[in-house]
XYZ file of C-alpha atoms in Angstrom:
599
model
C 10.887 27.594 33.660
C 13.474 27.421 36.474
C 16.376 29.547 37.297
C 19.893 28.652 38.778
C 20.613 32.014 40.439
C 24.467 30.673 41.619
C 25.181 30.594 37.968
C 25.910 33.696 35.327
C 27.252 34.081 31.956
C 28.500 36.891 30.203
C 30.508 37.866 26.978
C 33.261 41.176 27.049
C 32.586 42.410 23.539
C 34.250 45.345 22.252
C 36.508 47.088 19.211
C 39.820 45.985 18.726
C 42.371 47.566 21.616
C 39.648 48.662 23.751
C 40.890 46.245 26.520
C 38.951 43.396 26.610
C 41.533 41.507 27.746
C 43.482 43.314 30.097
C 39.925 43.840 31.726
C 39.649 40.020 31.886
C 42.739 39.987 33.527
C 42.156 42.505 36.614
C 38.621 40.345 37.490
C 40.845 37.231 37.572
C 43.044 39.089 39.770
C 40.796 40.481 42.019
C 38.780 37.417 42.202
C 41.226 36.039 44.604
C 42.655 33.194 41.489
C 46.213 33.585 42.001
C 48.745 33.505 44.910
C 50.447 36.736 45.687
C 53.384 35.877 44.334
C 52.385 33.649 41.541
C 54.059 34.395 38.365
C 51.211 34.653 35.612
C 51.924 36.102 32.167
C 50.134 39.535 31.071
C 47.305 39.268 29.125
C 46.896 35.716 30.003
C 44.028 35.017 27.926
C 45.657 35.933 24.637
C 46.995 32.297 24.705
C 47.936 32.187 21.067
C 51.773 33.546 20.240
C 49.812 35.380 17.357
C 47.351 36.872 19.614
C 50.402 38.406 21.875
C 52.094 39.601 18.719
C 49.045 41.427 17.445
C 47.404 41.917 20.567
C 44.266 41.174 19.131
C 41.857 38.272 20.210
C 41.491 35.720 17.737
C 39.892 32.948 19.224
C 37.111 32.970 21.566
C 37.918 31.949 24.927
C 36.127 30.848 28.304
C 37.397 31.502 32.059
C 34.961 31.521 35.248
C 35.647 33.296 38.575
C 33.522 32.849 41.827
C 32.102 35.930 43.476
C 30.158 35.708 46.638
C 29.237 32.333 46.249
C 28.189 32.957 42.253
C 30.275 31.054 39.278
C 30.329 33.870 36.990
C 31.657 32.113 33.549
C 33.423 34.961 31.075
C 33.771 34.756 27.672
C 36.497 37.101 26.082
C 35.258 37.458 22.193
C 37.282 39.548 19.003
C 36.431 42.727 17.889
C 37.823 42.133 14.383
C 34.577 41.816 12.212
C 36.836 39.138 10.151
C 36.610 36.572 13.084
C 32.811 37.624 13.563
C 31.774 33.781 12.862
C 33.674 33.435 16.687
C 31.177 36.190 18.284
C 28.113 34.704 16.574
C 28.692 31.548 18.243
C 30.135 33.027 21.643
C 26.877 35.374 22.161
C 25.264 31.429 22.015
C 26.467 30.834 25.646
C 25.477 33.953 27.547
C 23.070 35.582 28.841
C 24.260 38.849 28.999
C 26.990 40.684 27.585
C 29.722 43.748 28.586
C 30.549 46.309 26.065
C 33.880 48.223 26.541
C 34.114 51.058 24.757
C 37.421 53.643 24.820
C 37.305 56.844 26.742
C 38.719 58.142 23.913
C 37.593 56.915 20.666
C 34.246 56.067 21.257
C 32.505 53.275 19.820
C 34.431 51.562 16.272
C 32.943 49.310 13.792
C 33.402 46.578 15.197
C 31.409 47.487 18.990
C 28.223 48.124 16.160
C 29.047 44.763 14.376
C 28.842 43.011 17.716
C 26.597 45.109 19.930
C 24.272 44.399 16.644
C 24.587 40.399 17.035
C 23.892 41.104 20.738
C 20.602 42.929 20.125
C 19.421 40.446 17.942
C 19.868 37.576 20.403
C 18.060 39.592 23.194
C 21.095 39.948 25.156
C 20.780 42.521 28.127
C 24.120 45.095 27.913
C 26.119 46.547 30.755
C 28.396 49.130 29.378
C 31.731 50.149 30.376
C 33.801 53.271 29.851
C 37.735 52.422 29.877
C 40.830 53.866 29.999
C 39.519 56.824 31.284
C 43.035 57.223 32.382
C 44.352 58.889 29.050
C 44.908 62.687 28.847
C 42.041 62.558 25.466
C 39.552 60.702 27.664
C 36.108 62.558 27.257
C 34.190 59.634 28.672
C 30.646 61.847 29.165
C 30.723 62.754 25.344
C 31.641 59.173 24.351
C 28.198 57.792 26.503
C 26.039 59.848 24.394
C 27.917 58.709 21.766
C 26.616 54.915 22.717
C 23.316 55.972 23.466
C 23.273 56.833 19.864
C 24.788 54.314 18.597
C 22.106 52.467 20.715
C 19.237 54.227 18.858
C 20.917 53.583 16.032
C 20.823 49.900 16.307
C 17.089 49.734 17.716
C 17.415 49.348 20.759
C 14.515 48.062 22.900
C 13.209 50.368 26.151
C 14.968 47.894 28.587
C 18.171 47.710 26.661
C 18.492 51.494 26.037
C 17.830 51.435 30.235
C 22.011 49.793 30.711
C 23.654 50.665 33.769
C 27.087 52.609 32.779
C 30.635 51.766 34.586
C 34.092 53.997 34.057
C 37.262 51.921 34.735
C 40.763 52.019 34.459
C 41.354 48.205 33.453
C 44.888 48.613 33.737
C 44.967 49.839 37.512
C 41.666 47.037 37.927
C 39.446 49.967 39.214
C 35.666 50.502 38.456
C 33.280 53.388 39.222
C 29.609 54.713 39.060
C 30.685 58.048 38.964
C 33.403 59.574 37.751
C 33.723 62.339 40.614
C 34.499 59.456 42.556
C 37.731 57.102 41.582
C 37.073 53.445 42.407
C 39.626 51.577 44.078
C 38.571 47.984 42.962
C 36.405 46.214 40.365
C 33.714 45.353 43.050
C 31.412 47.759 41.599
C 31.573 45.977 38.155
C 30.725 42.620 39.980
C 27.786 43.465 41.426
C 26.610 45.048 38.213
C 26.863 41.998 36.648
C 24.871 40.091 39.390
C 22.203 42.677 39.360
C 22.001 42.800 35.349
C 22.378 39.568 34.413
C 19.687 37.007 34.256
C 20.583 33.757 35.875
C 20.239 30.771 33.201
C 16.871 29.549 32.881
C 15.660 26.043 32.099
C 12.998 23.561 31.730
C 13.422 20.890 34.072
C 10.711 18.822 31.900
C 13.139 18.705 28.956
C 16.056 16.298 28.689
C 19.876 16.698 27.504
C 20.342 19.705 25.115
C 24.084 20.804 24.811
C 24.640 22.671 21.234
C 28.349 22.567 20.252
C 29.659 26.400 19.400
C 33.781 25.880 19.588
C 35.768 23.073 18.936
C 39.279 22.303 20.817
C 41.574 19.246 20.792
C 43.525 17.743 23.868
C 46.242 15.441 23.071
C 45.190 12.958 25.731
C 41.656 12.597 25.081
C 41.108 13.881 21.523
C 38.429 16.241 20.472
C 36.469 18.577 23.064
C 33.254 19.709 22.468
C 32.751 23.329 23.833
C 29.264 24.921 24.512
C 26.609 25.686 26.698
C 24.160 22.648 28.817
C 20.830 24.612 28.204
C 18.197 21.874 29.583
C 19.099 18.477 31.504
C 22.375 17.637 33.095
C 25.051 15.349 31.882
C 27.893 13.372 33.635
C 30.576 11.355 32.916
C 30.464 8.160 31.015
C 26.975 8.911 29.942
C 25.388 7.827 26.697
C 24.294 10.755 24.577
C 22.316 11.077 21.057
C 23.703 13.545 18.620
C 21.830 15.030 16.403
C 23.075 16.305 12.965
C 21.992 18.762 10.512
C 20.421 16.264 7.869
C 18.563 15.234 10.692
C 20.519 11.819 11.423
C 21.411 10.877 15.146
C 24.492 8.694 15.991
C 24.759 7.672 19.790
C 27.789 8.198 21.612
C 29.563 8.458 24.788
C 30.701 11.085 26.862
C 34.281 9.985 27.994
C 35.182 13.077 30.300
C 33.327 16.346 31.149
C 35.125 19.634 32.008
C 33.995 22.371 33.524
C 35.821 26.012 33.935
C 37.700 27.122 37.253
C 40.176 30.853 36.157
C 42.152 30.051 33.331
C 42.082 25.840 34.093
C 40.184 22.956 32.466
C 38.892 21.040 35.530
C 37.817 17.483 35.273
C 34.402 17.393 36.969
C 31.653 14.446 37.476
C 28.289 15.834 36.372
C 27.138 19.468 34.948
C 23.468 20.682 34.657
C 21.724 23.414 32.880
C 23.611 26.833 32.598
C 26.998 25.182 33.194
C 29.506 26.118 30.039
C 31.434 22.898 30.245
C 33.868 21.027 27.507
C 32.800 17.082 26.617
C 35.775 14.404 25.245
C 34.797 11.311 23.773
C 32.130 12.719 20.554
C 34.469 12.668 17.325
C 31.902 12.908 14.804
C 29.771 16.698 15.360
C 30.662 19.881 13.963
C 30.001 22.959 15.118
C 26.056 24.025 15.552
C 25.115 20.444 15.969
C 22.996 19.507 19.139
C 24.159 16.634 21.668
C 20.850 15.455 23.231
C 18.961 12.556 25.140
C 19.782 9.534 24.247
C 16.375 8.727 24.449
C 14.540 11.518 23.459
C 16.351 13.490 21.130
C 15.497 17.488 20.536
C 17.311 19.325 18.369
C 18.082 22.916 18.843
C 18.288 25.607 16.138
C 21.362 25.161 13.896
C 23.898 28.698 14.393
C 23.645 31.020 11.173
C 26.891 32.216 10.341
C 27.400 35.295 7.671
C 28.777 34.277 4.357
C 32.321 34.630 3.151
C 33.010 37.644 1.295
C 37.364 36.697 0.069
C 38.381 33.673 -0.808
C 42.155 32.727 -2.134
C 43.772 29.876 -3.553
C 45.927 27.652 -1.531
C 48.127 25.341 -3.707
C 51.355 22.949 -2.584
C 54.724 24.944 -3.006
C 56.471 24.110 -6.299
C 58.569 26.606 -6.618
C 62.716 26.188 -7.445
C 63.733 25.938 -3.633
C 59.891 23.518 -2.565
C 60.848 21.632 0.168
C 63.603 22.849 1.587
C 62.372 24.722 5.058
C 58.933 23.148 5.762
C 58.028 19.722 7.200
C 54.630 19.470 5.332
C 55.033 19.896 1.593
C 52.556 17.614 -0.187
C 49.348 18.198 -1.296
C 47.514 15.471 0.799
C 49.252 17.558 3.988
C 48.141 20.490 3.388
C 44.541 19.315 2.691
C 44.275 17.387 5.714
C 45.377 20.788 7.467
C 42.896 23.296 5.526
C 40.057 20.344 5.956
C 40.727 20.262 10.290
C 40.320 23.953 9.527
C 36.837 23.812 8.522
C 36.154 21.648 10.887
C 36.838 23.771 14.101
C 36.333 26.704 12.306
C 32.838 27.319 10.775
C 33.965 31.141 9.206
C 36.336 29.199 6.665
C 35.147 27.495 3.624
C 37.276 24.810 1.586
C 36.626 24.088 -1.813
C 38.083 21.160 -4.217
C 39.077 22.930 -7.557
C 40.113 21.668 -10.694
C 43.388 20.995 -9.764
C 44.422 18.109 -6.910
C 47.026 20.204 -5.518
C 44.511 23.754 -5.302
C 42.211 24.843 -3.015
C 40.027 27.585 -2.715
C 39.492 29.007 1.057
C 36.663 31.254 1.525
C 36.658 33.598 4.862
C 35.360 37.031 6.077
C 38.359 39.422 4.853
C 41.946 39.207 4.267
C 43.072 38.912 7.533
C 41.332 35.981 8.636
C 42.776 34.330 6.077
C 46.238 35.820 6.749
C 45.905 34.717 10.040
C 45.200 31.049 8.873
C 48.116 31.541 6.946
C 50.540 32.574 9.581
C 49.337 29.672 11.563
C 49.904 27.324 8.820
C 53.064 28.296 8.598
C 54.342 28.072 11.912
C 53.120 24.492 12.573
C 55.771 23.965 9.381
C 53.426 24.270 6.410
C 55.361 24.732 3.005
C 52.267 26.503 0.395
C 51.750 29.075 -2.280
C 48.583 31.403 -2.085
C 47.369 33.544 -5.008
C 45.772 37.311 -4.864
C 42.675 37.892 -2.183
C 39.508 37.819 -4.679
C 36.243 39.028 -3.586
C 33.341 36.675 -4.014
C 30.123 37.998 -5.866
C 26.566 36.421 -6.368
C 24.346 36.915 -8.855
C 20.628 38.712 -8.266
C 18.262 39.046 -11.016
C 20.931 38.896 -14.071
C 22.929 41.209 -11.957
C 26.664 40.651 -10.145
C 26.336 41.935 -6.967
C 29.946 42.615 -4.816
C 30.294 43.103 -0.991
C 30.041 46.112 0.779
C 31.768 47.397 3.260
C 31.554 50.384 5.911
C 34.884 51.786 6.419
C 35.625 54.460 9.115
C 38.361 56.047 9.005
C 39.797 58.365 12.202
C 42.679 60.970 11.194
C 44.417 64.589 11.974
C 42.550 67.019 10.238
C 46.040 67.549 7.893
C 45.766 65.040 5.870
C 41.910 64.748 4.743
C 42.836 65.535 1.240
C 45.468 62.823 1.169
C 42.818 60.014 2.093
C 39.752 61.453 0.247
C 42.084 61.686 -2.861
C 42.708 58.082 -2.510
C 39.538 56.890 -1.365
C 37.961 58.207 -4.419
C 39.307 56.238 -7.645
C 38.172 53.494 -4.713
C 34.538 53.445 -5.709
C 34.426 54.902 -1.958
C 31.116 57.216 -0.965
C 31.120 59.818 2.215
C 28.309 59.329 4.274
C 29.418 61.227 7.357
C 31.801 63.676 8.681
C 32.319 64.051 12.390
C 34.955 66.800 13.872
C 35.315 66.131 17.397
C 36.756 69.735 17.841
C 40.579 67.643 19.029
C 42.013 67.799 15.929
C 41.196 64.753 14.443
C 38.099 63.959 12.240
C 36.133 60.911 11.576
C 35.279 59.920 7.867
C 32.251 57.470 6.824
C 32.533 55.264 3.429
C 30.644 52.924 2.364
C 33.142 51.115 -0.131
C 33.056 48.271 -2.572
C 35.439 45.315 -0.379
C 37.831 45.118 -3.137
C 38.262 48.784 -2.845
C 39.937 47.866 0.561
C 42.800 45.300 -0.759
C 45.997 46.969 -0.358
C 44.884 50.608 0.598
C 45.875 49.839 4.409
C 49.731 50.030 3.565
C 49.103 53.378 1.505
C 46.721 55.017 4.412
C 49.308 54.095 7.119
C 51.974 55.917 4.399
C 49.514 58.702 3.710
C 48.697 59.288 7.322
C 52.208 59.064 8.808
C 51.064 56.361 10.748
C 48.626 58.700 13.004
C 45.283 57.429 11.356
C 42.607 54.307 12.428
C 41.208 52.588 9.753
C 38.173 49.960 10.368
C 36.287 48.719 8.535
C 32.513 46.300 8.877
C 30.539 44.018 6.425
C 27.750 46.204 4.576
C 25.624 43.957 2.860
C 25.674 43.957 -1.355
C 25.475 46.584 -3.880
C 25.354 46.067 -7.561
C 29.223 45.902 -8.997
C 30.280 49.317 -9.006
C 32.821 48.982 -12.058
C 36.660 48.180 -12.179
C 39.046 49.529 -9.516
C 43.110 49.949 -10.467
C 45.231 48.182 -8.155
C 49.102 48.436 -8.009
C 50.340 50.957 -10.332
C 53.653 49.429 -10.769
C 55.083 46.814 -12.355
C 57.983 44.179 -10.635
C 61.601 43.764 -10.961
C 61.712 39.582 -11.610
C 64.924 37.694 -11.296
C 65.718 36.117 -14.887
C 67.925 33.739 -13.640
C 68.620 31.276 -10.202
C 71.560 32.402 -8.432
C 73.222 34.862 -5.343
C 72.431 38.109 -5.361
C 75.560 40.790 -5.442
C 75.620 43.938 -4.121
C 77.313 45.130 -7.280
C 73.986 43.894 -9.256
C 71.830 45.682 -7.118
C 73.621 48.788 -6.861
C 73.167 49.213 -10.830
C 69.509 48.038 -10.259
C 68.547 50.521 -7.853
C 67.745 53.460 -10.123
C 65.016 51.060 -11.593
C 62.771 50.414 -8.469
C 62.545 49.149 -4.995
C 64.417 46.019 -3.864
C 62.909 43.641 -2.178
C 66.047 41.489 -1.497
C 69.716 42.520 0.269
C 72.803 40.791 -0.813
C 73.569 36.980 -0.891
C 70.217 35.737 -0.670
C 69.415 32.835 -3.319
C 66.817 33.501 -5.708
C 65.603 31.530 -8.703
C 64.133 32.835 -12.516
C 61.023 33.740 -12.063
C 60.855 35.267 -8.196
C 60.232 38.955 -7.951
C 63.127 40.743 -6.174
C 61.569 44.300 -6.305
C 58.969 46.940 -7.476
C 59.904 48.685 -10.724
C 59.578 52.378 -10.947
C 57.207 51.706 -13.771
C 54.200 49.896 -14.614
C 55.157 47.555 -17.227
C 57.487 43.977 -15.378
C 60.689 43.482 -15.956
C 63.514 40.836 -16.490
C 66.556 41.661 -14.571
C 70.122 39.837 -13.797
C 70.337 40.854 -9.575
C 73.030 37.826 -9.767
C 75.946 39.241 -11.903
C 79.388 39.570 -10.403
C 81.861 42.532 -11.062
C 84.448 41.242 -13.455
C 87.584 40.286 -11.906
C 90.532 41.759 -14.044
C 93.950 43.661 -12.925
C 92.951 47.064 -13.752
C 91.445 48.367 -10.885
C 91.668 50.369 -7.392
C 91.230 48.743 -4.132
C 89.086 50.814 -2.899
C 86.507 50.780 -5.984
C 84.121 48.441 -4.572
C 84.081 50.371 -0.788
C 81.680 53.251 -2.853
C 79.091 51.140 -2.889
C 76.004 52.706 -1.387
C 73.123 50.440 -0.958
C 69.234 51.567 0.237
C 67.959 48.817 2.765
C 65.354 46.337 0.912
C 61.900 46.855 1.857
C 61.247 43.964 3.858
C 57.293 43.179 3.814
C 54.995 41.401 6.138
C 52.014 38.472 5.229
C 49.565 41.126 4.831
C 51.815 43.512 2.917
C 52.573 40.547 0.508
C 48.940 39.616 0.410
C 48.096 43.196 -0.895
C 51.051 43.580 -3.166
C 50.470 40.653 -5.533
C 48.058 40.411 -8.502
C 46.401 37.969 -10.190
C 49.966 36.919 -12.359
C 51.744 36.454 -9.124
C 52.116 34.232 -6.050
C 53.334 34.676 -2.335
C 55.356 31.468 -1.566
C 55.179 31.141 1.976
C 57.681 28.538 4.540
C 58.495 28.713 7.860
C 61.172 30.872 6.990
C 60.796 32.929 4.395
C 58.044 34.670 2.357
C 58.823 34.681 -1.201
C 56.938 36.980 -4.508
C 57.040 34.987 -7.557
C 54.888 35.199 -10.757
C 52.868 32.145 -11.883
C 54.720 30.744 -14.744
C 58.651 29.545 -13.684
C 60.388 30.270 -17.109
C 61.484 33.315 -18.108
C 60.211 35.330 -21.181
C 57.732 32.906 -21.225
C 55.443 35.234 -18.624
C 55.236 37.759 -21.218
């Protein structure tokens, strides 16, 4: 085996809001990428609008700076365990990988879920302390807190041996010891060249390039992202590819890109331990080997975890279908959920019974809310149904996913959560008091237990408290779990609403809707105080007659509508109901349009 030592790859992994990304930004930075006065947005590898919203990483992405003559290729990963399928395949390309962990709150969930995948591939870690900026940094209590999360995970001797970094991503300074504040990120540079291996190769072996992401460029169609792990490939070449029944279809590589800061660079020829993007291939999905065209080897096919939620997507036909999206029909909105599954190997689609329904399978509710939101921006009309936990069956027995949640809170409100928790099918396995005030809880909880609690923890909590949560493997079900306690306030007929309606309503629930917004029979316009549904009229006008004051209608006190978001909705609704989602608006409604027929 040879090595190219100008070459290295590595993968930031860390929980969500650790600082992955700002991280990423400082090396590009300090790599000497931009001009001095260039104007370059923050976070500039959060290139989705979603990603800047949420400031979470969704998609994994690829940038390369040059240090001293090396090509150091980055790859900046989630830490949601929901887009997990993203870090399986990521870890694929490196050879090495950087765990950021918070000063503060030490390693989550989601640094095990990942530092777990790591492990398993043989990846060597470097490990870096950050934000040891904040007034609750206790970064010396939070590296023996790794080392036993390391020991936890089964570490081997090397791995357990990890040099240790402090930085202040924000300020782009690194540090060996914390007596002594860095004034660059040089220190984390050479770490890297000194920890990570340079790819290795066999130069006997011809073309093997396995595809882990998908991309598409409107000029020359679908891109190909992954590692070159034997041969070398260059444009125009003709390539075998190798799919998993075994078949090969020849092809041609059109143009070859390789990665220079945040750019796609055309380039003429890439060898092994390049991480390069190919055009021209249109028929490979993710996993799938691109090889010699005349000596084809395969390489092992990616395992992926298994969905645990699925939902069903259906075309919108509700009262006011069609009026706000450009894609209504059913044949759109397959095409879009079947490009999905395509690029995306941690979504499943599913024909059903019905031409207009699908069933998408993913790794938790907010992958698929995600999905969702992105839908619906591109100008996707759809209705979705309740998140429902897939089970499997092992000897005669239903078996339901697990999942370990960890919650972090002030000590004040441990009876609130436990309290909750409870009726939740949840178990404590651990109790940590860090002495600050706050204490960390361990569950392991049935996944269903988990649909619509976040809205009542953040309630519970006062918004203070973390909540994370990891895949757990499966348990035997663990028997039924209530969900919503109340019952709905649904419109029983199409119309405007009136603030004179809802005044008189408001004793009976929460609204969900202010004045003069249309509604039609059937859509749910608030939560009812109780748990049975029920039919109201949120449409009728005050009657007009001469016998009253001017000044009647100014009394009028109205409380603002509770206005929820994609994953509030998601949680809210049960299995009689639907979220109708447009570009615009986000609508409840129950399943059947006419009126006392529901009941």
């Amino acid at each position: 085996m040879e090595q190219r030592n100008t070459v290295r790859n590595i993968a930031i992994i860390a929980h969500v809001d650790h600082g992955k990304t700002t991280l990423v930004d400082a090396m590009l930075w300090q790599s000497g990428l931009f001009r001095e006065n260039q104007a370059v947005a923050e976070r500039m590898m959060d290139s989705m609008d979603l990603e800047r919203e949420k400031g979470i990483t969704i998609m994994a992405k690829n940038t390369a700076v040059n240090y001293r003559d090396v090509h150091i290729n980055i790859v900046d990963t989630p830490g949601h365990a929901d887009f997990g399928s993203e870090v399986e395949r990521t870890l694929t390309l490196v050879d090495g990988v950087l765990l950021l962990v918070d000063a503060a709150e030490g390693p989550l969930p989601q640094t095990r879920f990942v530092l777990k995948k790591a492990f398993e591939a043989g990846l060597p870690p470097i490990v870096v302390i950050n934000k040891i900026d904040r007034q609750d940094a206790r970064a010396k209590e939070v590296l023996d807190e790794v080392y036993d999360l390391f020991i936890d995970l089964d570490a081997t001797e090397e791995q357990i041996e990890f040099p240790v970094l402090f930085t202040n991503a924000r300020a782009g300074t690194a540090t060996r010891d914390l007596s002594e504040p860095g004034q660059t990120l040089e220190a984390l540079f050479e770490t890297i060249l000194t920890t990570v291996p340079a790819p290795r190769f066999d130069p006997a072996m011809g073309l093997q390039f396995r595809a882990a992401m998908l991309d598409w460029d409107d000029y020359v169609g679908r891109l190909i992202i992954g590692r070159i792990l034997n041969g070398r490939v260059r444009q125009a070449d003709r390539v075998s590819v190798v799919h998993r029944d075994g078949s090969i279809e020849q092809s041609k590589v059109t143009v070859l890109y390789g990665y220079e800061g945040l750019k796609r660079t055309e380039i003429a020829e890439a060898q092994a331990g390049d991480l390069v993007a190919i055009a021209g291939i249109d028929q490979i999905e993710i996993g799938e080997t691109v090889a010699d065209l005349e000596n084809p080897v395969a390489m092992p096919l990616i395992r992926i975890d298994e969905p645990t939620v699925s939902m069903l997507f259906s075309s919108n036909v509700s009262p006011f279908a069609g009026r706000e999206g450009r894609y209504v029909t059913s044949t759109q909105l397959r095409e879009r959920l079947m490009k999905e599954k395509r690029i995306n190997v941690g979504i499943r689609v599913d024909e059903t019974d019905s031409p207009d329904t699908f069933r998408v399978s993913g790794r938790g509710e907010l992958q698929l809310a995600i999905l969702i939101e992105m839908m619906r921006r591109e100008g996707f009309e759809m209705e979705v149904g309740k998140p429902e936990i897939i089970t499997r069956e092992v000897d005669g027995k239903t078996h339901e996913p697990m999942e370990l949640l960890v919650v972090d809170i002030p000590e004040d409100f441990i009876g609130a959560v436990t309290q909750k928790i409870g009726p939740r099918k949840g178990t404590m396995t651990k109790m940590v008091n860090h002495g600050t005030g706050r204490v960390r809880l361990e569950y392991r909880i049935p996944s269903r237990g988990l649909i619509g609690y976040r809205n009542e923890f953040l309630t519970d909590t006062r918004g203070t408290g973390l909540l994370n949560h990891l895949f757990d493997g499966w348990d035997e079900w663990q028997g039924e779990i209530p969900h919503r306690q109340n019952g709905a306030l649904v419109a029983d007929r199409t119309g405007r609403t009136t603030g004179y309606a809802i005044d008189h309503l408001q004793a009976r629930g929460v609204m969900f809707v202010s004045p003069g917004v249309e509604v039609y029979e059937s859509q749910v316009v608030g939560e009812n105080s109780r748990d049975n549904d029920l039919d109201v009229n949120i449409t009728k006008e005050k009657k007009l007659t001469n016998m009253r004051a001017s000044t009647a209608d100014e009394g009028i006190k109205l409380t603002p509508p509770r206005v929820m978001n994609l994953e509030q909705c998601l949680e809210w609704i049960r299995e009689d109901e639907l979220l109708e989602v447009t570009p615009k608006s986000l609508r409840l409604r129950k399943r059947a349009l006419g009126g006392r027929r529901r009941f």
